Amino acid sequence: MQVMDSFVMLGLYFTVLVVEPDGAYGLSRGSLAGNNGAAVPPVTNGICAISVTTHGYKCEEHELKTDDGYILNMQRIPEGRVGGHKKQPVLIQHGIFADAITWLLNSPEQNLPMILADNGFDVWISNTRGTRFSQKHISLNPVQPEFWDWSWDELVAYDLPAFFGYVFNQTGQKIHYIGHSLGTLMAMASFSEGHQADMLQSAALLSPIAYLSHMKTALVVLAAKAFVGEIATMFGLAEFNPKGPEVSAFLKDLCDNPGVNCYDLVSAISGKNCCLNASTIDFALQNEPQPTATKNLVHLAQIVRDGAIKKYDYGNPDDNMKHYGEAKPPVYNISNIDLELRLFISYGGLDALSDVEDVGLLLDLLKLHDVNKLSIQYLKDYAHLDFVMGVNAKDLVYNQVVKFFKYQQ
């Protein structure tokens, strides 16, 4: 049942499998009160040591501070195994319930960061707030509810600008961006408001999430309804931790609903992935997913309910007025993305989360985009996890991303 619960969590909104190898967790939870934004000690037992340097790549651990006080962790693979000259930076962003290691599950010949490094790029992989190596704050502690008082609005407003600004300051070059699932929603919302424009070279969006009205998974739709309804009050939890007893009980209740299949969960949640390696899945299932904020899940569920990409709805006009100066939460207008921005979008025909019809709605918002700046790839046999774990993703997706980036050099 523990494995089943882990896989259910993979499906609650754009989930990506996460691996935390035994004995290498290295979790750092706590505040940095009194640090005043000064440099913090680097992670010594982090993702570089777990999944990068063991393959012969140089890797650096970096930490940076957001404007609202969170201390975030990044990994940098500055070059491939054969070295090279000064390189164009690429920022890679994971989805929900995941961290940077998501991109490193497969072999160096098959995972995206190392393929990019070997192709001459300076690779930066980000870890958003709440994930295992980004659980620090200048004054808050993860045991405090206030630490978890955020949704993907804050990832758009604080985390993504912090990552972009840090990489830009370190490299002095414009940045190529890659996002998967929630990482695409963060980017599109941010770009629609004109953020990162001076630092952004191009963006590759894999399994893009914008509209969620056509998800073909009974489990996730049922969970969305629960989160929009009474879930926050029922749990009384600010941190949504898959390992907690309250979350386990909630998931078991979902699985007891008629029409919900909690046994073939990978397919039921993400679609029928065509190309996952059994050993990679076994490696991934050694550990639970990352925690997130309950408020984040409520916000994602609001997209399902409302069929619109909006800021967090506080549930009543007075609270919305307090936060936004208007009775309803503002909309992220995706059509406001710079028409000249070079975009690569890849989506799958069997993806139950980034459904073809919902991607069609997104593409309709981009219909005025410069046709010479927009590349669209449709893979009829691909589902949600194939884009980060597929054994043939190098041939079908990653090589196309590399060509897309190199074309601009």
mmCIF file of C-alpha atoms in Angstrom:
data_model
loop_
_atom_site.group_PDB
_atom_site.id
_atom_site.type_symbol
_atom_site.label_atom_id
_atom_site.label_comp_id
_atom_site.label_asym_id
_atom_site.label_seq_id
_atom_site.Cartn_x
_atom_site.Cartn_y
_atom_site.Cartn_z
ATOM 1 C CA MET A 1 0.000 0.000 0.000
ATOM 2 C CA GLN A 2 2.957 2.337 0.639
ATOM 3 C CA VAL A 3 4.096 2.001 -2.982
ATOM 4 C CA MET A 4 0.537 2.554 -4.144
ATOM 5 C CA ASP A 5 0.286 5.747 -2.092
ATOM 6 C CA SER A 6 3.565 6.970 -3.576
ATOM 7 C CA PHE A 7 2.296 6.449 -7.083
ATOM 8 C CA VAL A 8 -0.999 8.164 -6.327
ATOM 9 C CA MET A 9 0.978 11.202 -5.283
ATOM 10 C CA LEU A 10 2.814 11.076 -8.578
ATOM 11 C CA GLY A 11 -0.492 11.663 -10.238
ATOM 12 C CA LEU A 12 -1.877 14.515 -8.212
ATOM 13 C CA TYR A 13 -1.206 17.266 -10.709
ATOM 14 C CA PHE A 14 1.500 16.939 -13.289
ATOM 15 C CA THR A 15 3.584 14.575 -11.293
ATOM 16 C CA VAL A 16 7.100 13.564 -12.165
ATOM 17 C CA LEU A 17 8.840 10.587 -10.532
ATOM 18 C CA VAL A 18 11.423 11.464 -7.918
ATOM 19 C CA VAL A 19 14.385 9.446 -6.663
ATOM 20 C CA GLU A 20 16.188 9.819 -3.354
ATOM 21 C CA PRO A 21 18.838 7.040 -3.195
ATOM 22 C CA ASP A 22 19.223 5.259 0.129
ATOM 23 C CA GLY A 23 21.686 6.932 2.453
ATOM 24 C CA ALA A 24 21.987 10.031 0.289
ATOM 25 C CA TYR A 25 19.016 12.107 1.284
ATOM 26 C CA GLY A 26 20.994 14.972 2.787
ATOM 27 C CA LEU A 27 17.870 16.944 3.666
ATOM 28 C CA SER A 28 18.392 20.394 5.080
ATOM 29 C CA ARG A 29 15.379 21.878 6.811
ATOM 30 C CA GLY A 30 15.553 25.095 8.741
ATOM 31 C CA SER A 31 15.713 28.850 8.884
ATOM 32 C CA LEU A 32 18.661 31.115 8.369
ATOM 33 C CA ALA A 33 17.529 33.786 10.794
ATOM 34 C CA GLY A 34 20.111 36.497 11.167
ATOM 35 C CA ASN A 35 21.842 35.547 7.929
ATOM 36 C CA ASN A 36 20.581 38.692 6.202
ATOM 37 C CA GLY A 37 20.944 37.170 2.765
ATOM 38 C CA ALA A 38 24.645 36.384 3.128
ATOM 39 C CA ALA A 39 26.126 33.352 1.420
ATOM 40 C CA VAL A 40 25.087 30.103 3.040
ATOM 41 C CA PRO A 41 27.240 26.967 3.283
ATOM 42 C CA PRO A 42 26.978 24.906 0.076
ATOM 43 C CA VAL A 43 25.283 21.525 0.044
ATOM 44 C CA THR A 44 27.977 18.854 0.361
ATOM 45 C CA ASN A 45 25.875 15.716 -0.027
ATOM 46 C CA GLY A 46 23.520 16.948 -2.695
ATOM 47 C CA ILE A 47 22.346 16.012 -6.140
ATOM 48 C CA CYS A 48 25.777 16.596 -7.694
ATOM 49 C CA ALA A 49 27.239 13.885 -5.476
ATOM 50 C CA ILE A 50 24.230 11.616 -5.856
ATOM 51 C CA SER A 51 23.743 11.616 -9.610
ATOM 52 C CA VAL A 52 26.278 13.686 -11.567
ATOM 53 C CA THR A 53 29.933 13.486 -10.518
ATOM 54 C CA THR A 54 29.710 9.689 -10.325
ATOM 55 C CA HIS A 55 29.411 9.746 -14.135
ATOM 56 C CA GLY A 56 32.542 11.822 -14.645
ATOM 57 C CA TYR A 57 30.919 15.241 -15.058
ATOM 58 C CA LYS A 58 31.909 18.401 -13.229
ATOM 59 C CA CYS A 59 29.052 19.603 -11.041
ATOM 60 C CA GLU A 60 28.569 22.560 -8.719
ATOM 61 C CA GLU A 61 26.031 23.105 -5.942
ATOM 62 C CA HIS A 62 24.655 26.657 -5.745
ATOM 63 C CA GLU A 63 22.279 28.372 -3.337
ATOM 64 C CA LEU A 64 20.436 31.657 -3.836
ATOM 65 C CA LYS A 65 17.825 33.739 -2.046
ATOM 66 C CA THR A 66 14.416 34.812 -3.328
ATOM 67 C CA ASP A 67 13.000 38.252 -2.637
ATOM 68 C CA ASP A 68 10.600 36.697 -0.110
ATOM 69 C CA GLY A 69 13.386 34.982 1.804
ATOM 70 C CA TYR A 70 13.521 31.373 0.585
ATOM 71 C CA ILE A 71 16.953 29.795 0.043
ATOM 72 C CA LEU A 72 16.867 27.746 -3.159
ATOM 73 C CA ASN A 73 19.284 25.128 -4.417
ATOM 74 C CA MET A 74 20.606 24.631 -7.950
ATOM 75 C CA GLN A 75 23.005 22.271 -9.685
ATOM 76 C CA ARG A 76 25.353 23.393 -12.434
ATOM 77 C CA ILE A 77 26.961 21.068 -14.977
ATOM 78 C CA PRO A 78 29.281 23.600 -16.650
ATOM 79 C CA GLU A 79 30.540 21.336 -19.406
ATOM 80 C CA GLY A 80 30.463 17.847 -20.844
ATOM 81 C CA ARG A 81 32.942 15.129 -20.053
ATOM 82 C CA VAL A 82 35.296 16.398 -22.772
ATOM 83 C CA GLY A 83 35.316 20.024 -21.578
ATOM 84 C CA GLY A 84 35.080 22.997 -23.910
ATOM 85 C CA HIS A 85 34.920 26.770 -24.219
ATOM 86 C CA LYS A 86 32.437 29.296 -22.790
ATOM 87 C CA LYS A 87 28.941 27.946 -23.280
ATOM 88 C CA GLN A 88 25.341 29.135 -23.577
ATOM 89 C CA PRO A 89 23.424 28.583 -20.310
ATOM 90 C CA VAL A 90 20.323 26.383 -20.126
ATOM 91 C CA LEU A 91 17.961 26.446 -17.118
ATOM 92 C CA ILE A 92 15.958 23.239 -16.558
ATOM 93 C CA GLN A 93 12.855 23.285 -14.318
ATOM 94 C CA HIS A 94 11.125 20.218 -12.846
ATOM 95 C CA GLY A 95 7.424 19.669 -12.170
ATOM 96 C CA ILE A 96 5.498 19.272 -8.924
ATOM 97 C CA PHE A 97 6.410 16.598 -6.315
ATOM 98 C CA ALA A 98 9.860 16.471 -7.922
ATOM 99 C CA ASP A 99 13.287 18.044 -7.766
ATOM 100 C CA ALA A 100 16.306 18.295 -10.062
ATOM 101 C CA ILE A 101 17.118 14.614 -9.779
ATOM 102 C CA THR A 102 14.016 13.904 -11.865
ATOM 103 C CA TRP A 103 16.040 14.818 -14.945
ATOM 104 C CA LEU A 104 18.912 12.490 -13.980
ATOM 105 C CA LEU A 105 17.146 9.156 -13.553
ATOM 106 C CA ASN A 106 18.386 7.648 -16.805
ATOM 107 C CA SER A 107 21.965 7.049 -17.928
ATOM 108 C CA PRO A 108 24.180 9.955 -19.090
ATOM 109 C CA GLU A 109 23.476 8.961 -22.676
ATOM 110 C CA GLN A 110 19.727 9.209 -22.058
ATOM 111 C CA ASN A 111 19.136 12.068 -19.591
ATOM 112 C CA LEU A 112 18.596 15.623 -20.789
ATOM 113 C CA PRO A 113 21.055 17.606 -18.609
ATOM 114 C CA MET A 114 24.053 15.472 -19.543
ATOM 115 C CA ILE A 115 23.066 15.355 -23.209
ATOM 116 C CA LEU A 116 22.969 19.161 -23.186
ATOM 117 C CA ALA A 117 26.327 19.370 -21.398
ATOM 118 C CA ASP A 118 27.911 17.009 -23.914
ATOM 119 C CA ASN A 119 26.510 19.203 -26.681
ATOM 120 C CA GLY A 120 28.287 22.287 -25.409
ATOM 121 C CA PHE A 121 25.781 23.909 -23.047
ATOM 122 C CA ASP A 122 26.248 25.251 -19.516
ATOM 123 C CA VAL A 123 23.469 23.392 -17.694
ATOM 124 C CA TRP A 124 21.678 24.697 -14.593
ATOM 125 C CA ILE A 125 18.977 22.598 -12.870
ATOM 126 C CA SER A 126 16.668 24.316 -10.387
ATOM 127 C CA ASN A 127 14.907 23.101 -7.241
ATOM 128 C CA THR A 128 11.844 25.096 -6.206
ATOM 129 C CA ARG A 129 10.873 25.931 -2.627
ATOM 130 C CA GLY A 130 9.727 23.052 -0.452
ATOM 131 C CA THR A 131 11.793 20.390 -2.215
ATOM 132 C CA ARG A 132 14.396 18.566 -0.150
ATOM 133 C CA PHE A 133 17.359 20.871 -0.816
ATOM 134 C CA SER A 134 15.272 24.063 -0.899
ATOM 135 C CA GLN A 135 13.780 23.950 2.593
ATOM 136 C CA LYS A 136 15.549 26.959 4.067
ATOM 137 C CA HIS A 137 14.350 30.502 4.719
ATOM 138 C CA ILE A 138 15.954 33.571 6.270
ATOM 139 C CA SER A 139 13.443 33.549 9.146
ATOM 140 C CA LEU A 140 10.925 30.712 8.719
ATOM 141 C CA ASN A 141 11.251 26.998 9.414
ATOM 142 C CA PRO A 142 9.470 24.183 7.518
ATOM 143 C CA VAL A 143 7.694 23.144 10.717
ATOM 144 C CA GLN A 144 5.891 26.502 10.656
ATOM 145 C CA PRO A 145 2.682 26.760 8.573
ATOM 146 C CA GLU A 146 3.866 30.136 7.280
ATOM 147 C CA PHE A 147 6.727 28.415 5.444
ATOM 148 C CA TRP A 148 4.145 26.638 3.265
ATOM 149 C CA ASP A 149 1.910 29.645 2.612
ATOM 150 C CA TRP A 150 2.420 29.739 -1.152
ATOM 151 C CA SER A 151 1.089 28.441 -4.450
ATOM 152 C CA TRP A 152 2.545 28.373 -7.940
ATOM 153 C CA ASP A 153 1.903 32.152 -8.010
ATOM 154 C CA GLU A 154 4.952 32.496 -5.748
ATOM 155 C CA LEU A 155 6.966 30.156 -7.967
ATOM 156 C CA VAL A 156 6.170 32.546 -10.816
ATOM 157 C CA ALA A 157 6.751 35.741 -8.839
ATOM 158 C CA TYR A 158 9.816 34.747 -6.786
ATOM 159 C CA ASP A 159 11.464 31.390 -7.563
ATOM 160 C CA LEU A 160 11.700 31.666 -11.341
ATOM 161 C CA PRO A 161 13.023 35.269 -11.311
ATOM 162 C CA ALA A 162 15.585 34.246 -8.681
ATOM 163 C CA PHE A 163 16.816 31.352 -10.835
ATOM 164 C CA PHE A 164 17.006 33.480 -13.972
ATOM 165 C CA GLY A 165 18.713 36.364 -12.217
ATOM 166 C CA TYR A 166 21.283 34.125 -10.569
ATOM 167 C CA VAL A 167 22.216 32.266 -13.757
ATOM 168 C CA PHE A 168 22.353 35.492 -15.742
ATOM 169 C CA ASN A 169 24.601 37.141 -13.162
ATOM 170 C CA GLN A 170 26.872 34.094 -13.081
ATOM 171 C CA THR A 171 27.191 33.712 -16.847
ATOM 172 C CA GLY A 172 26.473 37.123 -18.359
ATOM 173 C CA GLN A 173 24.515 35.451 -21.158
ATOM 174 C CA LYS A 174 20.878 35.074 -22.137
ATOM 175 C CA ILE A 175 19.338 31.798 -21.046
ATOM 176 C CA HIS A 176 17.598 28.928 -22.817
ATOM 177 C CA TYR A 177 14.778 27.562 -20.633
ATOM 178 C CA ILE A 178 13.355 24.033 -20.438
ATOM 179 C CA GLY A 179 10.306 23.150 -18.360
ATOM 180 C CA HIS A 180 8.245 20.015 -17.931
ATOM 181 C CA SER A 181 4.632 19.989 -16.709
ATOM 182 C CA LEU A 182 4.291 22.538 -13.882
ATOM 183 C CA GLY A 183 7.615 23.961 -15.032
ATOM 184 C CA THR A 184 5.861 24.982 -18.250
ATOM 185 C CA LEU A 185 2.970 26.658 -16.438
ATOM 186 C CA MET A 186 5.409 28.646 -14.299
ATOM 187 C CA ALA A 187 7.237 29.812 -17.401
ATOM 188 C CA MET A 188 4.202 30.740 -19.475
ATOM 189 C CA ALA A 189 2.620 32.670 -16.605
ATOM 190 C CA SER A 190 5.877 34.524 -16.020
ATOM 191 C CA PHE A 191 6.537 35.243 -19.697
ATOM 192 C CA SER A 192 2.964 36.471 -20.146
ATOM 193 C CA GLU A 193 3.701 39.232 -17.644
ATOM 194 C CA GLY A 194 6.909 40.219 -19.410
ATOM 195 C CA HIS A 195 9.251 38.819 -16.766
ATOM 196 C CA GLN A 196 12.701 37.474 -17.689
ATOM 197 C CA ALA A 197 12.433 39.119 -21.133
ATOM 198 C CA ASP A 198 15.905 40.676 -20.924
ATOM 199 C CA MET A 199 17.494 37.396 -19.801
ATOM 200 C CA LEU A 200 15.578 34.870 -21.927
ATOM 201 C CA GLN A 201 16.908 33.502 -25.214
ATOM 202 C CA SER A 202 14.262 30.843 -25.915
ATOM 203 C CA ALA A 203 12.057 28.262 -24.181
ATOM 204 C CA ALA A 204 11.327 24.573 -24.679
ATOM 205 C CA LEU A 205 8.070 23.418 -23.069
ATOM 206 C CA LEU A 206 7.675 19.660 -22.664
ATOM 207 C CA SER A 207 4.244 18.229 -21.874
ATOM 208 C CA PRO A 208 2.873 21.755 -21.346
ATOM 209 C CA ILE A 209 0.309 22.485 -18.656
ATOM 210 C CA ALA A 210 -2.069 25.405 -19.091
ATOM 211 C CA TYR A 211 -5.683 24.299 -19.346
ATOM 212 C CA LEU A 212 -6.749 21.158 -17.457
ATOM 213 C CA SER A 213 -10.371 20.704 -18.401
ATOM 214 C CA HIS A 214 -9.884 17.533 -20.456
ATOM 215 C CA MET A 215 -7.679 15.417 -18.187
ATOM 216 C CA LYS A 216 -8.470 11.759 -18.792
ATOM 217 C CA THR A 217 -7.777 10.405 -15.318
ATOM 218 C CA ALA A 218 -10.610 9.796 -12.865
ATOM 219 C CA LEU A 219 -8.240 9.795 -9.902
ATOM 220 C CA VAL A 220 -6.754 13.230 -10.573
ATOM 221 C CA VAL A 221 -10.108 14.800 -11.440
ATOM 222 C CA LEU A 222 -11.563 13.437 -8.197
ATOM 223 C CA ALA A 223 -8.580 14.770 -6.254
ATOM 224 C CA ALA A 224 -9.010 18.173 -7.906
ATOM 225 C CA LYS A 225 -12.614 18.344 -6.757
ATOM 226 C CA ALA A 226 -11.534 17.470 -3.231
ATOM 227 C CA PHE A 227 -8.870 20.182 -3.156
ATOM 228 C CA VAL A 228 -11.228 22.847 -4.481
ATOM 229 C CA GLY A 229 -13.746 21.860 -1.842
ATOM 230 C CA GLU A 230 -12.937 21.078 1.759
ATOM 231 C CA ILE A 231 -9.450 19.653 1.592
ATOM 232 C CA ALA A 232 -7.572 22.539 3.234
ATOM 233 C CA THR A 233 -10.038 22.657 6.133
ATOM 234 C CA MET A 234 -10.240 18.889 6.386
ATOM 235 C CA PHE A 235 -6.492 18.474 6.647
ATOM 236 C CA GLY A 236 -5.634 21.620 8.538
ATOM 237 C CA LEU A 237 -2.225 21.126 6.937
ATOM 238 C CA ALA A 238 -0.068 23.734 5.263
ATOM 239 C CA GLU A 239 2.525 21.201 4.073
ATOM 240 C CA PHE A 240 1.215 18.420 1.852
ATOM 241 C CA ASN A 241 3.630 15.605 2.678
ATOM 242 C CA PRO A 242 2.983 12.268 0.942
ATOM 243 C CA LYS A 243 4.566 10.476 3.903
ATOM 244 C CA GLY A 244 2.091 11.893 6.436
ATOM 245 C CA PRO A 245 -0.774 9.803 7.861
ATOM 246 C CA GLU A 246 -3.420 12.385 6.973
ATOM 247 C CA VAL A 247 -2.400 12.337 3.315
ATOM 248 C CA SER A 248 -2.301 8.530 3.255
ATOM 249 C CA ALA A 249 -5.825 8.362 4.637
ATOM 250 C CA PHE A 250 -7.021 10.886 2.056
ATOM 251 C CA LEU A 251 -5.486 8.889 -0.797
ATOM 252 C CA LYS A 252 -7.024 5.647 0.397
ATOM 253 C CA ASP A 253 -10.414 7.335 0.449
ATOM 254 C CA LEU A 254 -9.915 8.447 -3.148
ATOM 255 C CA CYS A 255 -8.999 4.936 -4.221
ATOM 256 C CA ASP A 256 -12.205 3.575 -2.697
ATOM 257 C CA ASN A 257 -14.331 5.638 -5.084
ATOM 258 C CA PRO A 258 -16.099 3.767 -7.911
ATOM 259 C CA GLY A 259 -14.324 4.080 -11.227
ATOM 260 C CA VAL A 260 -10.940 4.868 -9.659
ATOM 261 C CA ASN A 261 -8.224 2.324 -10.418
ATOM 262 C CA CYS A 262 -5.295 2.564 -8.007
ATOM 263 C CA TYR A 263 -3.393 -0.464 -9.215
ATOM 264 C CA ASP A 264 -2.097 0.427 -12.682
ATOM 265 C CA LEU A 265 -1.385 3.916 -11.446
ATOM 266 C CA VAL A 266 1.316 5.022 -13.855
ATOM 267 C CA SER A 267 -1.051 4.618 -16.807
ATOM 268 C CA ALA A 268 -4.150 5.689 -14.904
ATOM 269 C CA ILE A 269 -2.538 8.939 -13.802
ATOM 270 C CA SER A 270 -0.154 10.062 -16.517
ATOM 271 C CA GLY A 271 -1.413 8.151 -19.541
ATOM 272 C CA LYS A 272 -0.038 5.007 -21.141
ATOM 273 C CA ASN A 273 3.664 5.835 -21.216
ATOM 274 C CA CYS A 274 5.255 4.018 -24.106
ATOM 275 C CA CYS A 275 8.906 4.031 -23.256
ATOM 276 C CA LEU A 276 9.767 3.773 -19.570
ATOM 277 C CA ASN A 277 12.642 1.568 -18.462
ATOM 278 C CA ALA A 278 11.663 -0.902 -15.728
ATOM 279 C CA SER A 279 14.957 -0.473 -13.880
ATOM 280 C CA THR A 280 14.518 3.320 -13.875
ATOM 281 C CA ILE A 281 11.040 2.939 -12.398
ATOM 282 C CA ASP A 282 12.387 0.563 -9.746
ATOM 283 C CA PHE A 283 15.084 3.105 -8.912
ATOM 284 C CA ALA A 284 12.478 5.859 -8.684
ATOM 285 C CA LEU A 285 10.157 3.875 -6.439
ATOM 286 C CA GLN A 286 12.806 3.502 -3.757
ATOM 287 C CA ASN A 287 11.610 6.788 -2.282
ATOM 288 C CA GLU A 288 8.564 8.976 -1.831
ATOM 289 C CA PRO A 289 7.822 12.187 -3.860
ATOM 290 C CA GLN A 290 8.754 15.641 -2.566
ATOM 291 C CA PRO A 291 6.340 17.607 -0.381
ATOM 292 C CA THR A 292 4.557 20.713 -1.595
ATOM 293 C CA ALA A 293 2.207 23.311 -0.165
ATOM 294 C CA THR A 294 -1.438 22.338 0.205
ATOM 295 C CA LYS A 295 -2.232 25.827 -1.087
ATOM 296 C CA ASN A 296 -0.330 24.957 -4.258
ATOM 297 C CA LEU A 297 -2.586 21.957 -4.891
ATOM 298 C CA VAL A 298 -5.689 24.049 -4.204
ATOM 299 C CA HIS A 299 -4.500 26.592 -6.788
ATOM 300 C CA LEU A 300 -3.908 23.876 -9.385
ATOM 301 C CA ALA A 301 -7.340 22.451 -8.662
ATOM 302 C CA GLN A 302 -8.847 25.880 -9.321
ATOM 303 C CA ILE A 303 -7.592 25.638 -12.920
ATOM 304 C CA VAL A 304 -9.545 22.407 -13.298
ATOM 305 C CA ARG A 305 -12.643 23.958 -11.753
ATOM 306 C CA ASP A 306 -12.576 27.314 -13.517
ATOM 307 C CA GLY A 307 -11.079 26.390 -16.878
ATOM 308 C CA ALA A 308 -8.864 29.500 -16.682
ATOM 309 C CA ILE A 309 -5.253 30.337 -15.843
ATOM 310 C CA LYS A 310 -5.656 32.733 -12.937
ATOM 311 C CA LYS A 311 -3.898 33.785 -9.796
ATOM 312 C CA TYR A 312 -4.890 32.092 -6.556
ATOM 313 C CA ASP A 313 -8.548 32.605 -5.621
ATOM 314 C CA TYR A 314 -8.851 33.351 -1.905
ATOM 315 C CA GLY A 315 -12.509 32.386 -1.971
ATOM 316 C CA ASN A 316 -14.213 35.694 -1.276
ATOM 317 C CA PRO A 317 -14.152 39.187 -2.810
ATOM 318 C CA ASP A 318 -12.761 40.870 0.303
ATOM 319 C CA ASP A 319 -9.649 38.679 0.490
ATOM 320 C CA ASN A 320 -9.097 38.882 -3.253
ATOM 321 C CA MET A 321 -9.428 42.669 -3.027
ATOM 322 C CA LYS A 322 -6.831 42.715 -0.263
ATOM 323 C CA HIS A 323 -4.318 40.800 -2.392
ATOM 324 C CA TYR A 324 -5.107 42.023 -5.905
ATOM 325 C CA GLY A 325 -7.097 45.231 -5.585
ATOM 326 C CA GLU A 326 -10.040 43.568 -7.316
ATOM 327 C CA ALA A 327 -12.794 41.145 -6.337
ATOM 328 C CA LYS A 328 -11.656 38.337 -8.647
ATOM 329 C CA PRO A 329 -8.145 36.994 -9.141
ATOM 330 C CA PRO A 330 -6.379 38.388 -12.244
ATOM 331 C CA VAL A 331 -5.915 36.151 -15.278
ATOM 332 C CA TYR A 332 -2.546 35.200 -16.708
ATOM 333 C CA ASN A 333 -3.020 36.127 -20.364
ATOM 334 C CA ILE A 334 -0.827 33.615 -22.183
ATOM 335 C CA SER A 335 -1.431 35.377 -25.489
ATOM 336 C CA ASN A 336 0.637 38.274 -24.083
ATOM 337 C CA ILE A 337 3.835 36.225 -24.412
ATOM 338 C CA ASP A 338 6.242 38.074 -26.699
ATOM 339 C CA LEU A 339 5.323 37.050 -30.253
ATOM 340 C CA GLU A 340 9.017 37.078 -31.163
ATOM 341 C CA LEU A 341 10.076 34.685 -28.385
ATOM 342 C CA ARG A 342 11.430 31.436 -29.811
ATOM 343 C CA LEU A 343 9.308 28.583 -28.443
ATOM 344 C CA PHE A 344 9.584 24.812 -28.808
ATOM 345 C CA ILE A 345 6.504 22.889 -27.621
ATOM 346 C CA SER A 346 6.402 19.092 -27.461
ATOM 347 C CA TYR A 347 3.333 17.139 -26.354
ATOM 348 C CA GLY A 348 2.063 13.570 -26.443
ATOM 349 C CA GLY A 349 -1.037 11.921 -27.824
ATOM 350 C CA LEU A 350 -1.458 9.624 -24.804
ATOM 351 C CA ASP A 351 -0.790 12.187 -22.069
ATOM 352 C CA ALA A 352 -3.653 12.055 -19.555
ATOM 353 C CA LEU A 353 -2.544 15.233 -17.758
ATOM 354 C CA SER A 354 -1.406 17.470 -20.614
ATOM 355 C CA ASP A 355 -4.327 16.349 -22.769
ATOM 356 C CA VAL A 356 -4.284 16.936 -26.521
ATOM 357 C CA GLU A 357 -7.476 19.021 -26.356
ATOM 358 C CA ASP A 358 -6.085 21.209 -23.582
ATOM 359 C CA VAL A 359 -2.826 21.687 -25.487
ATOM 360 C CA GLY A 360 -4.981 22.664 -28.458
ATOM 361 C CA LEU A 361 -6.509 25.449 -26.348
ATOM 362 C CA LEU A 362 -3.011 26.601 -25.434
ATOM 363 C CA LEU A 363 -1.864 26.585 -29.052
ATOM 364 C CA ASP A 364 -4.920 28.627 -29.977
ATOM 365 C CA LEU A 365 -3.697 31.325 -27.575
ATOM 366 C CA LEU A 366 -0.411 31.317 -29.488
ATOM 367 C CA LYS A 367 -1.970 31.515 -32.949
ATOM 368 C CA LEU A 368 -0.610 35.024 -33.504
ATOM 369 C CA HIS A 369 2.918 33.975 -32.593
ATOM 370 C CA ASP A 370 5.526 34.447 -35.309
ATOM 371 C CA VAL A 371 5.363 31.140 -37.203
ATOM 372 C CA ASN A 372 9.114 31.253 -37.730
ATOM 373 C CA LYS A 373 9.661 31.433 -33.976
ATOM 374 C CA LEU A 374 7.285 28.629 -32.912
ATOM 375 C CA SER A 375 8.202 24.937 -33.271
ATOM 376 C CA ILE A 376 5.589 22.335 -32.358
ATOM 377 C CA GLN A 377 6.235 18.611 -31.971
ATOM 378 C CA TYR A 378 3.454 16.054 -31.527
ATOM 379 C CA LEU A 379 4.344 12.507 -30.462
ATOM 380 C CA LYS A 380 1.257 10.332 -30.763
ATOM 381 C CA ASP A 381 2.614 7.510 -28.571
ATOM 382 C CA TYR A 382 4.040 9.662 -25.766
ATOM 383 C CA ALA A 383 2.497 10.235 -22.330
ATOM 384 C CA HIS A 384 3.447 12.501 -19.450
ATOM 385 C CA LEU A 385 6.467 10.707 -18.004
ATOM 386 C CA ASP A 386 7.998 9.707 -21.339
ATOM 387 C CA PHE A 387 9.309 13.271 -21.704
ATOM 388 C CA VAL A 388 11.579 12.956 -18.651
ATOM 389 C CA MET A 389 12.140 9.199 -18.370
ATOM 390 C CA GLY A 390 11.575 7.744 -21.841
ATOM 391 C CA VAL A 391 14.429 5.554 -23.060
ATOM 392 C CA ASN A 392 13.983 6.988 -26.560
ATOM 393 C CA ALA A 393 13.440 10.610 -25.435
ATOM 394 C CA LYS A 394 16.953 11.452 -26.641
ATOM 395 C CA ASP A 395 16.134 10.439 -30.196
ATOM 396 C CA LEU A 396 12.582 11.803 -30.290
ATOM 397 C CA VAL A 397 12.714 14.899 -28.063
ATOM 398 C CA TYR A 398 16.104 15.889 -26.656
ATOM 399 C CA ASN A 399 17.946 15.912 -29.983
ATOM 400 C CA GLN A 400 15.245 18.226 -31.311
ATOM 401 C CA VAL A 401 15.678 20.532 -28.300
ATOM 402 C CA VAL A 402 19.447 20.620 -28.883
ATOM 403 C CA LYS A 403 18.921 21.491 -32.557
ATOM 404 C CA PHE A 404 16.399 24.174 -31.574
ATOM 405 C CA PHE A 405 18.892 25.805 -29.207
ATOM 406 C CA LYS A 406 21.895 25.469 -31.517
ATOM 407 C CA TYR A 407 19.983 27.020 -34.421
ATOM 408 C CA GLN A 408 19.946 30.287 -32.480
ATOM 409 C CA GLN A 409 23.700 30.454 -31.886
#
